[in-house]
Tab-separated table of C-alpha atoms and ligand atoms in Angstrom:
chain	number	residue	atom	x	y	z
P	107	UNK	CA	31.551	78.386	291.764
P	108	UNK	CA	30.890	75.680	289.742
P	109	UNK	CA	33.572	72.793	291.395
P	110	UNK	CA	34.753	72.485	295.000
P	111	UNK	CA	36.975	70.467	296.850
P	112	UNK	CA	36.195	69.296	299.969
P	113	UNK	CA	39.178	68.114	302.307
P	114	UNK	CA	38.324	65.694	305.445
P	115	UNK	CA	34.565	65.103	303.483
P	116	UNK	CA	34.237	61.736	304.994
P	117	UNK	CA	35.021	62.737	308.859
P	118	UNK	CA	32.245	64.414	310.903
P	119	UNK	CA	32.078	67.784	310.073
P	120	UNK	CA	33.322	67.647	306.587
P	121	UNK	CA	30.661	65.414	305.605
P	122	UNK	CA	27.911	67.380	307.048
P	123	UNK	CA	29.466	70.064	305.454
P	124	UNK	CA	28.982	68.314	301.772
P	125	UNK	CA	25.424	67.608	302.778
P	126	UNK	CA	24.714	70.628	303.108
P	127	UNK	CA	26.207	72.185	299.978
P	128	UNK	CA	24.514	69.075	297.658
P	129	UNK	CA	21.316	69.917	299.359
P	130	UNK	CA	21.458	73.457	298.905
P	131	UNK	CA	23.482	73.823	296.205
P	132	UNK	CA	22.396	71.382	294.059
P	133	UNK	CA	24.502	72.562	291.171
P	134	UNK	CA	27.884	72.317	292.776
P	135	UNK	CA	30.249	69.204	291.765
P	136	UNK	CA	32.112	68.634	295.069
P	137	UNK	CA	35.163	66.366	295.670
P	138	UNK	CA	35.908	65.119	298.732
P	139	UNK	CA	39.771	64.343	299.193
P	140	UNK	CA	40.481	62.015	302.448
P	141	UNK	CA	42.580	59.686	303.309
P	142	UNK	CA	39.528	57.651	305.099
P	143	UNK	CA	42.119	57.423	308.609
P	144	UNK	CA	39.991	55.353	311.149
P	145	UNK	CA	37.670	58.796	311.564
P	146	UNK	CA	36.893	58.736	308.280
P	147	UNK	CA	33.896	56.866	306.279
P	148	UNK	CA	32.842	56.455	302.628
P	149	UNK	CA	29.170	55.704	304.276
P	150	UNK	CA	28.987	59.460	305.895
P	151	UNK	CA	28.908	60.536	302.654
P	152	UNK	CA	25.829	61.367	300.406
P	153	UNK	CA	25.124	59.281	297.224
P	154	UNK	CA	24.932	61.873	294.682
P	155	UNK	CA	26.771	61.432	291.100
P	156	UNK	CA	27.493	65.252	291.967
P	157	UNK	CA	29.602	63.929	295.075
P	158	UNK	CA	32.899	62.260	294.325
P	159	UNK	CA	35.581	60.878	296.898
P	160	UNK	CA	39.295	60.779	295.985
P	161	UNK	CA	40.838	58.764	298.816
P	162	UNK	CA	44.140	60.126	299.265
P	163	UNK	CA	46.157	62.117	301.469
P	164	UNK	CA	46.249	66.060	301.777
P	165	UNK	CA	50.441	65.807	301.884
P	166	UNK	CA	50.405	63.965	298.649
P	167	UNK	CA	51.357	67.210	296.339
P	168	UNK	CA	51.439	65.896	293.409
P	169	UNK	CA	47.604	64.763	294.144
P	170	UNK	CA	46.754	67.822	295.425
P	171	UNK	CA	48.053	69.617	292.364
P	172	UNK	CA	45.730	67.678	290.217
P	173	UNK	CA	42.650	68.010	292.124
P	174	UNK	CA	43.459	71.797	293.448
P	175	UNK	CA	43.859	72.593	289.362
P	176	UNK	CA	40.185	71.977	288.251
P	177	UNK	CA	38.851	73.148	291.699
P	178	UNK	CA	37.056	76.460	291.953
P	179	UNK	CA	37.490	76.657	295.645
P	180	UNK	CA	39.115	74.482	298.758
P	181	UNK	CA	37.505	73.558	301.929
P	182	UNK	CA	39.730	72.613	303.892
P	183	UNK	CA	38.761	70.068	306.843
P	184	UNK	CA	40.801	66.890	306.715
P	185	UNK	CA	42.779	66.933	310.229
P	186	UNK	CA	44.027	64.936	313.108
P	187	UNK	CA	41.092	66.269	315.412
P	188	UNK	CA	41.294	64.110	318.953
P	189	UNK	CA	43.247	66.258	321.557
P	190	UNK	CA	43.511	62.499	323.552
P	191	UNK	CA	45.443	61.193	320.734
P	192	UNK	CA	47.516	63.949	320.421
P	193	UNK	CA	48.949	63.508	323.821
P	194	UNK	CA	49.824	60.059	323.033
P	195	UNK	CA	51.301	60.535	319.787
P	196	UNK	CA	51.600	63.716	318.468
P	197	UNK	CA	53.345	62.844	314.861
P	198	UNK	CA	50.273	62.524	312.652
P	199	UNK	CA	48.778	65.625	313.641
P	200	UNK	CA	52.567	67.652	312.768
P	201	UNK	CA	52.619	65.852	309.674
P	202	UNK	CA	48.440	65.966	308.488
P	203	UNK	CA	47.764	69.521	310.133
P	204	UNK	CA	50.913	71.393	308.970
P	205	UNK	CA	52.669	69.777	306.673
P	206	UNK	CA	48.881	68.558	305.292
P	207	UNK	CA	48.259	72.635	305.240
P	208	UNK	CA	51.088	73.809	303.705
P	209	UNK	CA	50.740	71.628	300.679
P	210	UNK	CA	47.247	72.486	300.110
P	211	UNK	CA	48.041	76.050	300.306
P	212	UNK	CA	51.286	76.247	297.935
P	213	UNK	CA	48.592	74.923	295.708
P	214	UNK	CA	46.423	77.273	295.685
P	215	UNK	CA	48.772	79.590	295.695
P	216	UNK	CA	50.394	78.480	292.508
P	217	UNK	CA	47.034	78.032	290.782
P	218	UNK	CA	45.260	81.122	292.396
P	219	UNK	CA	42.358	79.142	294.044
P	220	UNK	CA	40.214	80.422	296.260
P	221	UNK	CA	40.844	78.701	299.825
P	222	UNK	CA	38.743	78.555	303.501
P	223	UNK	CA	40.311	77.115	306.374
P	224	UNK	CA	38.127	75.475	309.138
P	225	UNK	CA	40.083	75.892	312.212
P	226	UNK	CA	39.248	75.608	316.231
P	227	UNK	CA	38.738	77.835	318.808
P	228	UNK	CA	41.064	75.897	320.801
P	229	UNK	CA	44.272	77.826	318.886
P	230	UNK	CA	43.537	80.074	322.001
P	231	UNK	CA	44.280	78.375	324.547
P	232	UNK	CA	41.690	78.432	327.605
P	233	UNK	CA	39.449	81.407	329.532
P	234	UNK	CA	39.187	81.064	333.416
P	235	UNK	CA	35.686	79.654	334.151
P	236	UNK	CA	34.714	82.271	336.212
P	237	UNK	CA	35.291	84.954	333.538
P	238	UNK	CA	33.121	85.994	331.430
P	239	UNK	CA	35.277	86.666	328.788
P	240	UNK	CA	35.322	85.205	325.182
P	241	UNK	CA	37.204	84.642	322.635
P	242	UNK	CA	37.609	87.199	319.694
P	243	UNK	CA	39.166	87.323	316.175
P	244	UNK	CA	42.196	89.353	318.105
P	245	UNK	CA	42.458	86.972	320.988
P	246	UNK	CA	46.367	86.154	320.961
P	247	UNK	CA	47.122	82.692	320.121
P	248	UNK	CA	47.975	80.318	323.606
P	249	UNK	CA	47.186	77.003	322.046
P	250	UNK	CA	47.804	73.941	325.292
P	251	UNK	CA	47.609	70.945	323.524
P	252	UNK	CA	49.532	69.131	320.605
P	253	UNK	CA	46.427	68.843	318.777
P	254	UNK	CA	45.759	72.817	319.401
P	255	UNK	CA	49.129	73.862	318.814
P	256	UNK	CA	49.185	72.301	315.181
P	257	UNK	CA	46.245	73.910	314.392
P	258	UNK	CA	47.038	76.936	315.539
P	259	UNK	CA	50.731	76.679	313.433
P	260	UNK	CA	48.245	75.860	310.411
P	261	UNK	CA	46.061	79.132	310.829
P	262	UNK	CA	49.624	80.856	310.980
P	263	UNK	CA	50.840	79.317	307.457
P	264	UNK	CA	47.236	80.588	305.539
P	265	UNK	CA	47.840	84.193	307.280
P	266	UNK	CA	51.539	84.573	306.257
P	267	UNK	CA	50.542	83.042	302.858
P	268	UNK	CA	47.708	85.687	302.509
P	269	UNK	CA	49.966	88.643	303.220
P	270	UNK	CA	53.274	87.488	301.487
P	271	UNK	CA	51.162	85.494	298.549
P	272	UNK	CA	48.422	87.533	298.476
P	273	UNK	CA	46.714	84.325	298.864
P	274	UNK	CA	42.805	84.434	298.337
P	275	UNK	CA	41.982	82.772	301.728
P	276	UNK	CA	39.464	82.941	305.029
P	277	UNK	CA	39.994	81.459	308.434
P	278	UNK	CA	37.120	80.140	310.327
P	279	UNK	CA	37.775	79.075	314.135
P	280	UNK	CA	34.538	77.155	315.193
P	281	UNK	CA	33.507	75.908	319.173
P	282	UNK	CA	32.775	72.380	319.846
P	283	UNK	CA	30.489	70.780	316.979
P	284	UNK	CA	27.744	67.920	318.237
P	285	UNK	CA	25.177	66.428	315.834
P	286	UNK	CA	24.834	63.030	313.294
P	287	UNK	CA	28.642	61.355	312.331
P	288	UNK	CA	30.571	62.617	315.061
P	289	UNK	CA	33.296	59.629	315.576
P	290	UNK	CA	32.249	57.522	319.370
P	291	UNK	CA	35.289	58.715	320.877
P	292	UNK	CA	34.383	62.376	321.391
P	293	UNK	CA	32.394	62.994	324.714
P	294	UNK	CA	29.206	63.318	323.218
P	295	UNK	CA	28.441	60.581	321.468
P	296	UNK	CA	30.864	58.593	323.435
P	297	UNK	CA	28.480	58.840	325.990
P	298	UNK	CA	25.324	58.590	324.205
P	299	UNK	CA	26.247	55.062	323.107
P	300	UNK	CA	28.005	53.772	326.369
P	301	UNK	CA	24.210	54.155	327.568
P	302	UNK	CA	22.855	52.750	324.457
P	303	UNK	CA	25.504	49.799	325.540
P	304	UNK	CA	24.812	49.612	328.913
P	305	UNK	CA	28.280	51.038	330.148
P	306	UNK	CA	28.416	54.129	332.426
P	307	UNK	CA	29.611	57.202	331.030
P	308	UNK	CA	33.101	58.438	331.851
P	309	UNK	CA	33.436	61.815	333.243
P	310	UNK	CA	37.295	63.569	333.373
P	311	UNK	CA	38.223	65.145	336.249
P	312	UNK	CA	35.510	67.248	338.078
P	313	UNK	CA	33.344	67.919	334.930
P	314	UNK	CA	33.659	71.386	335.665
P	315	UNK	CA	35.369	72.315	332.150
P	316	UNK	CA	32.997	74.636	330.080
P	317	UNK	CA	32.783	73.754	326.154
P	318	UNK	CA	30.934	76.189	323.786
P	319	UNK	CA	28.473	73.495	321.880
P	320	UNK	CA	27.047	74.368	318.135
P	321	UNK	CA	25.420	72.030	316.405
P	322	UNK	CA	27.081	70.896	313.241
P	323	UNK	CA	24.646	71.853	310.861
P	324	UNK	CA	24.709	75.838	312.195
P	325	UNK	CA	28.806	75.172	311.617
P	326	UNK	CA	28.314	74.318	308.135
P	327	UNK	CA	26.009	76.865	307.329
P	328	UNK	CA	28.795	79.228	308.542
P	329	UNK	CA	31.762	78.241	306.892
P	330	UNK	CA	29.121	78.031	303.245
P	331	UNK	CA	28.961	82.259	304.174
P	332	UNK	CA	32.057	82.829	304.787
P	333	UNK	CA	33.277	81.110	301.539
P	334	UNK	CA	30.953	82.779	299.328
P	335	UNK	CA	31.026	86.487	301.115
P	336	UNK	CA	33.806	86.497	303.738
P	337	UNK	CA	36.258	88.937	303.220
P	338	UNK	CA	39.388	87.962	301.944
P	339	UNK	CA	42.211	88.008	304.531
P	340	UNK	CA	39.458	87.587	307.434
P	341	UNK	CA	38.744	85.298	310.742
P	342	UNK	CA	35.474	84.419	311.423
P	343	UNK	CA	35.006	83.047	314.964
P	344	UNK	CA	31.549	80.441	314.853
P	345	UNK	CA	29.671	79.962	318.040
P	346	UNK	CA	25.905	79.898	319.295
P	347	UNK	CA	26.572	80.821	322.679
P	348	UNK	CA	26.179	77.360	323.589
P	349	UNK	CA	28.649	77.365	327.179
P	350	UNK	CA	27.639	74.522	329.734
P	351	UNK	CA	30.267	72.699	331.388
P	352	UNK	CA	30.942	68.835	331.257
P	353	UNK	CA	28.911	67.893	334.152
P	354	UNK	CA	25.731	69.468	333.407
P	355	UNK	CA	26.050	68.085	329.656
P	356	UNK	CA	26.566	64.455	330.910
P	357	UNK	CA	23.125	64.902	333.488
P	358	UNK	CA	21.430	66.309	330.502
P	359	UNK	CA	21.863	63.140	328.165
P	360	UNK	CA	21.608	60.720	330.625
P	361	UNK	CA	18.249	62.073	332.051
P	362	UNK	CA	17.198	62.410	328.359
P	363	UNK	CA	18.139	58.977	328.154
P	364	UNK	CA	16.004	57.964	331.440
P	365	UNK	CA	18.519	56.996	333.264
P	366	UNK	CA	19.754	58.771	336.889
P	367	UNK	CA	22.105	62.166	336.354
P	368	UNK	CA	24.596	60.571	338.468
P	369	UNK	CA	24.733	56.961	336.685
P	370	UNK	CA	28.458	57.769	335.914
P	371	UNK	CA	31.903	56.945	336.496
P	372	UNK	CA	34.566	59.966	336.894
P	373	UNK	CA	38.023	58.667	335.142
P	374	UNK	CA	41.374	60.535	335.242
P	375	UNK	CA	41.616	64.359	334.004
P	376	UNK	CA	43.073	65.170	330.926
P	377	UNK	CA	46.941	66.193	330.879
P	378	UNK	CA	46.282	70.134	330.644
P	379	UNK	CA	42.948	69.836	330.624
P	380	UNK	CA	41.806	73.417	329.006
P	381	UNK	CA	39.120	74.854	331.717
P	382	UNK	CA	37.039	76.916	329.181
P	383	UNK	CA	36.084	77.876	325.472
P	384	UNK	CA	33.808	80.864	324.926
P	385	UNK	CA	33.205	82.201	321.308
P	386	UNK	CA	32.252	85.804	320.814
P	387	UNK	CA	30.301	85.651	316.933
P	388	UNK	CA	29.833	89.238	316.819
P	389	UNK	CA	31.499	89.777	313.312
P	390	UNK	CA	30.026	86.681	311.800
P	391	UNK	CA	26.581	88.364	312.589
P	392	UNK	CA	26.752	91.630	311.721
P	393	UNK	CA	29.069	91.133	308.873
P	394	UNK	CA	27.252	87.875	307.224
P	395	UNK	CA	23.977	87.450	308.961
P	396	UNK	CA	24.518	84.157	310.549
P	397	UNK	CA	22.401	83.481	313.056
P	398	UNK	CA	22.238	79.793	314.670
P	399	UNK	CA	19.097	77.699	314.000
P	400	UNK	CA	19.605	74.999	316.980
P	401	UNK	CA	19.349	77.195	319.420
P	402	UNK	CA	18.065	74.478	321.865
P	403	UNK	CA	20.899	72.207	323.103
P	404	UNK	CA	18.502	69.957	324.759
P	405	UNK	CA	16.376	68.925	321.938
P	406	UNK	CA	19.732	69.473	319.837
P	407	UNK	CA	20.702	66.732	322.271
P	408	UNK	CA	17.597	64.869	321.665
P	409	UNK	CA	18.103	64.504	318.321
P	410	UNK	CA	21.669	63.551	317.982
P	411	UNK	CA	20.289	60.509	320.446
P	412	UNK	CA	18.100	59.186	318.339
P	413	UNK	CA	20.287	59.606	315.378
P	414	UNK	CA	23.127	57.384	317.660
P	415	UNK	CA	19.447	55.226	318.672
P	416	UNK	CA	18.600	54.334	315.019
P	417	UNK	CA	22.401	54.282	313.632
P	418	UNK	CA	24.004	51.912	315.588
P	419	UNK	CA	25.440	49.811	312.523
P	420	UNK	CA	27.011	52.652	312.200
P	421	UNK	CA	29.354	53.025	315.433
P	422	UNK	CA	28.625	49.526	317.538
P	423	UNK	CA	31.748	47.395	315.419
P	424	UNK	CA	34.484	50.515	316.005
P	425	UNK	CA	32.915	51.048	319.624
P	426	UNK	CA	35.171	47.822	321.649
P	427	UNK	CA	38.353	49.353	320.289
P	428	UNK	CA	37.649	52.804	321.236
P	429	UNK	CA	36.714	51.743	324.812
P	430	UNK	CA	39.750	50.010	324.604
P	431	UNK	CA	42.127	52.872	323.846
P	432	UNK	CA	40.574	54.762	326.603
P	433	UNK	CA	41.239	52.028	329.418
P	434	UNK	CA	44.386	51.499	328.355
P	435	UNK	CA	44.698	55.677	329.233
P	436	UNK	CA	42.401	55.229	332.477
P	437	UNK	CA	39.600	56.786	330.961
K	508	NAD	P1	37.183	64.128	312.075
K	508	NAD	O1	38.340	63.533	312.797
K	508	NAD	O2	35.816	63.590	312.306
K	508	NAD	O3	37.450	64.032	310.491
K	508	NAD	C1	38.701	64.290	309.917
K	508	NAD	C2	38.697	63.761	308.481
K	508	NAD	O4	39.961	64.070	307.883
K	508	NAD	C3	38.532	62.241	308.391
K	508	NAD	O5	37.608	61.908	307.382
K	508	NAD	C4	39.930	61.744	308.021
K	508	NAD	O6	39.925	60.541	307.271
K	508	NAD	C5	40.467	62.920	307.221
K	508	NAD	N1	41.933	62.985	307.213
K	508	NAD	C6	42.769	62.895	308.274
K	508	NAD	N2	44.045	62.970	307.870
K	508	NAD	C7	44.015	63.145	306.527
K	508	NAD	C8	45.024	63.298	305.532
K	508	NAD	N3	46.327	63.317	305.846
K	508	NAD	N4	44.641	63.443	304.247
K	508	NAD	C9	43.326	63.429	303.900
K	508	NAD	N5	42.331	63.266	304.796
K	508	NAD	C10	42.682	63.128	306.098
K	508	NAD	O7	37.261	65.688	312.374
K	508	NAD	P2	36.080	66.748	312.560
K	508	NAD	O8	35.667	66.746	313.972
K	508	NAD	O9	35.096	66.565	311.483
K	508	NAD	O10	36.896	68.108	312.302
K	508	NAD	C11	37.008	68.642	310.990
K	508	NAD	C12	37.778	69.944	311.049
K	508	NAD	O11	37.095	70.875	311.885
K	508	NAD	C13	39.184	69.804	311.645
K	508	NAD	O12	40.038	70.638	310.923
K	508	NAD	C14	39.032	70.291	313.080
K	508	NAD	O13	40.223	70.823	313.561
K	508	NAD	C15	37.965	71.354	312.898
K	508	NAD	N6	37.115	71.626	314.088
K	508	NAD	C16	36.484	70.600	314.725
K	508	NAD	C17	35.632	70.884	315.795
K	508	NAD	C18	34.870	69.786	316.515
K	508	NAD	O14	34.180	70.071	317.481
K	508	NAD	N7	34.914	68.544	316.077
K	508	NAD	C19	35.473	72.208	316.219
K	508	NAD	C20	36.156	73.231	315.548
K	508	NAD	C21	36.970	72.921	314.474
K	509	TDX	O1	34.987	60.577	327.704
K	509	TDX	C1	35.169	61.795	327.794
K	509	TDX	N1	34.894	62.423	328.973
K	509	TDX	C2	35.061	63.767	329.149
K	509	TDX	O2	34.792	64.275	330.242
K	509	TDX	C3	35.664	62.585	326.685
K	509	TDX	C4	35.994	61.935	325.383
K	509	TDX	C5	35.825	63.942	326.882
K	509	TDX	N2	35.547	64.522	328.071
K	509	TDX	C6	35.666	66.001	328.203
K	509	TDX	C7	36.942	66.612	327.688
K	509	TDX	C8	36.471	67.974	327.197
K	509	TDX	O3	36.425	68.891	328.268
K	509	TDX	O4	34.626	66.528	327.378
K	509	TDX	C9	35.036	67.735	326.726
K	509	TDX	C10	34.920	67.555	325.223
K	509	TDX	O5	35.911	66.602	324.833
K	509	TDX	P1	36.163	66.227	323.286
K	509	TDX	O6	34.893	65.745	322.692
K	509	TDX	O7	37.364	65.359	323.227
K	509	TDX	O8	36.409	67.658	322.642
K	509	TDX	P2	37.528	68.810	322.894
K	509	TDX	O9	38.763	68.256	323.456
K	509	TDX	O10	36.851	69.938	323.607
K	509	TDX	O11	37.831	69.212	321.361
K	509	TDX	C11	36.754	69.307	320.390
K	509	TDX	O12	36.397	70.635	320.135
K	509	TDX	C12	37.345	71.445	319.486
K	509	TDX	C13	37.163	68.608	319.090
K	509	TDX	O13	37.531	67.262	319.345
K	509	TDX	C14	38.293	69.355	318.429
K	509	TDX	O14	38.607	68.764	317.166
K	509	TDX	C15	37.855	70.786	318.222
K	509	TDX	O15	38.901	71.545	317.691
């Protein structure tokens, strides 16, 4: 592989995605195609002449023609990711996350290029928290939210384009990332810096939901396997058997962050609120070797802190209208 193209390369994960790939694959010319919505940012990107950004949009076909042409492989990332937004307007996410899909994979279909789609464990739907269940590449689809649900529609265009195209594709579904660049309004970092602003954290509901945390670096790693020796047709589910639920995240940062476990404010429940995501990453294992190297949420934790700590240029101009959007929602 000598030229990739990276969709969603300035948002959270796609960027630490390219990161990775320029640092370890140093010979790789990657271009990042994004329409730089309000999650993404030129800055999350590395400054390497080997790393170009196209802003543009993934349902722009003729665009995607172009840049799909000279590309070796696609990566494909770029998404409406916020299940909150979703539930207030779901049209962007139809529009990027199928329609945004489909056009990326008629072409590479029509110029027989390689293609890996990063999708969420969510297209499930949820596990009852007192299971001990987890999800599995044959888990039946159940997806509960608008954000979920057009995921889970995209993972079903790449498998009917595999079998009736023959298209050369994977499917990844990944647990909930944490690390550097996530956007301030997911819960992590949205708490992180409403401490680092003085501003109690805002728990939904009873906190009891469980999430499955892997740090985003142990996601990249993943998805850089399975594009190089997945097998074709394939899902890979990603996950570091990191369960805890809500509550016991939210004590965890703010004692980190020397502050009292209970220094927070419960807010209104999500609409449909799913209760729990549990990955099982058997077949990524045995298969591909992948093992995850943050294996500590805590000092996983730590670390993603002190990245919020030292980069608050970064996040403290967006961070008034995000708070915003979430009052105006009771949360
Ligand atoms: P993000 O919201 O941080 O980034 C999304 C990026 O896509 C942004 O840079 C945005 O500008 C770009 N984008 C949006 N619409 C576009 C369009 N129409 N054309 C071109 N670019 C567009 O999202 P993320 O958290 O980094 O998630 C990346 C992918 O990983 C998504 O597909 C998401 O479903 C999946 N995923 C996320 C998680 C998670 O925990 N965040 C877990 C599993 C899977
Ligand atoms: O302020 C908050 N308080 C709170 O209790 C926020 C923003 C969230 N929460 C809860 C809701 C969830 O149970 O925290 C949990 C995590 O919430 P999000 O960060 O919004 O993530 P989630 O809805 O689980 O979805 C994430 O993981 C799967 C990503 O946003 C998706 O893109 C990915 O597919």
């Amino acid at each position: 592989m000598k030229r990739i193209l990276v969709t969603g390369g300035a948002g959270f994960i796609g960027s630490n995605f390219v990161r990775y790939v320029a640092t370890n694959q140093s010979e790789i010319h990657i271009t990042v195609l994004d329409k730089l919505t309000y999650a993404g940012n030129q800055a999350n990107l590395p400054v390497s002449n080997k790393v170009e950004l196209v802003v543009g949009d993934i349902c722009d076909a003729d665009l995607v023609e172009r840049l799909v042409q000279k590309s070796d492989a696609v990566i494909h990332f770029a998404a409406e990711s916020h299940n909150d937004h979703s539930l207030t307007n779901p049209a962007p996410f139809v529009q990027t996350n199928i329609v945004g899909t489909y056009t990326l994979i008629e072409a590479c279909r029509k110029f027989d290029v390689r293609y890996h789609h990063v999708s969420t464990d969510e297209v499930y739907g949820d596990l009852a928290l007192e299971d001990s269940q987890k999800f599995t590449p044959e888990t039946p689809y159940n997806p509960s939210s608008p954000y979920a649900a057009t995921k889970a529609s995209s993972d079903l265009l790449v498998k009917a384009w595999v079998r009736s195209f023959g298209l050369r594709a994977t499917i990844s579904n990944c647990s909930n990332n944490y690390g550097p660049y996530q956007h301030i309004e997911k819960f992590i970092p949205r708490q992180i810096t409403n401490i680092l602003n003085g501003q109690r954290p805002k728990l939904y509901g009873d906190g009891k939901n469980v999430r499955d945390w892997i740090h985003v670096e142990d996601h990249s790693r993943a998805v850089w396997l399975i594009l190089t020796n997945g097998q074709i047709g394939d899902t890979y589910l990603i996950g570091a058997e990191g369960e805890a639920d809500n509550k016991t995240v939210l004590a965890t940062i703010l004692t980190l962050m020397q502050q009292s476990p209970e220094a927070y404010e419960p807010v209104a429940d999500r609409p449909g609120h799913d209760l729990r995501y549990a990955i099982d990453a058997t077949k990524l294992k045995e298969e591909l070797g992948w093992q995850p190297q943050f294996t500590d949420f805590r000092s996983g934790l730590e670390s993603t802190i002190e990245w919020y700590r030292k980069n608050r240029k970064w996040w403290e101009k967006e961070k008034i209208a995000v708070e915003k959007l979430y009052t105006q929602r009771k949360q």
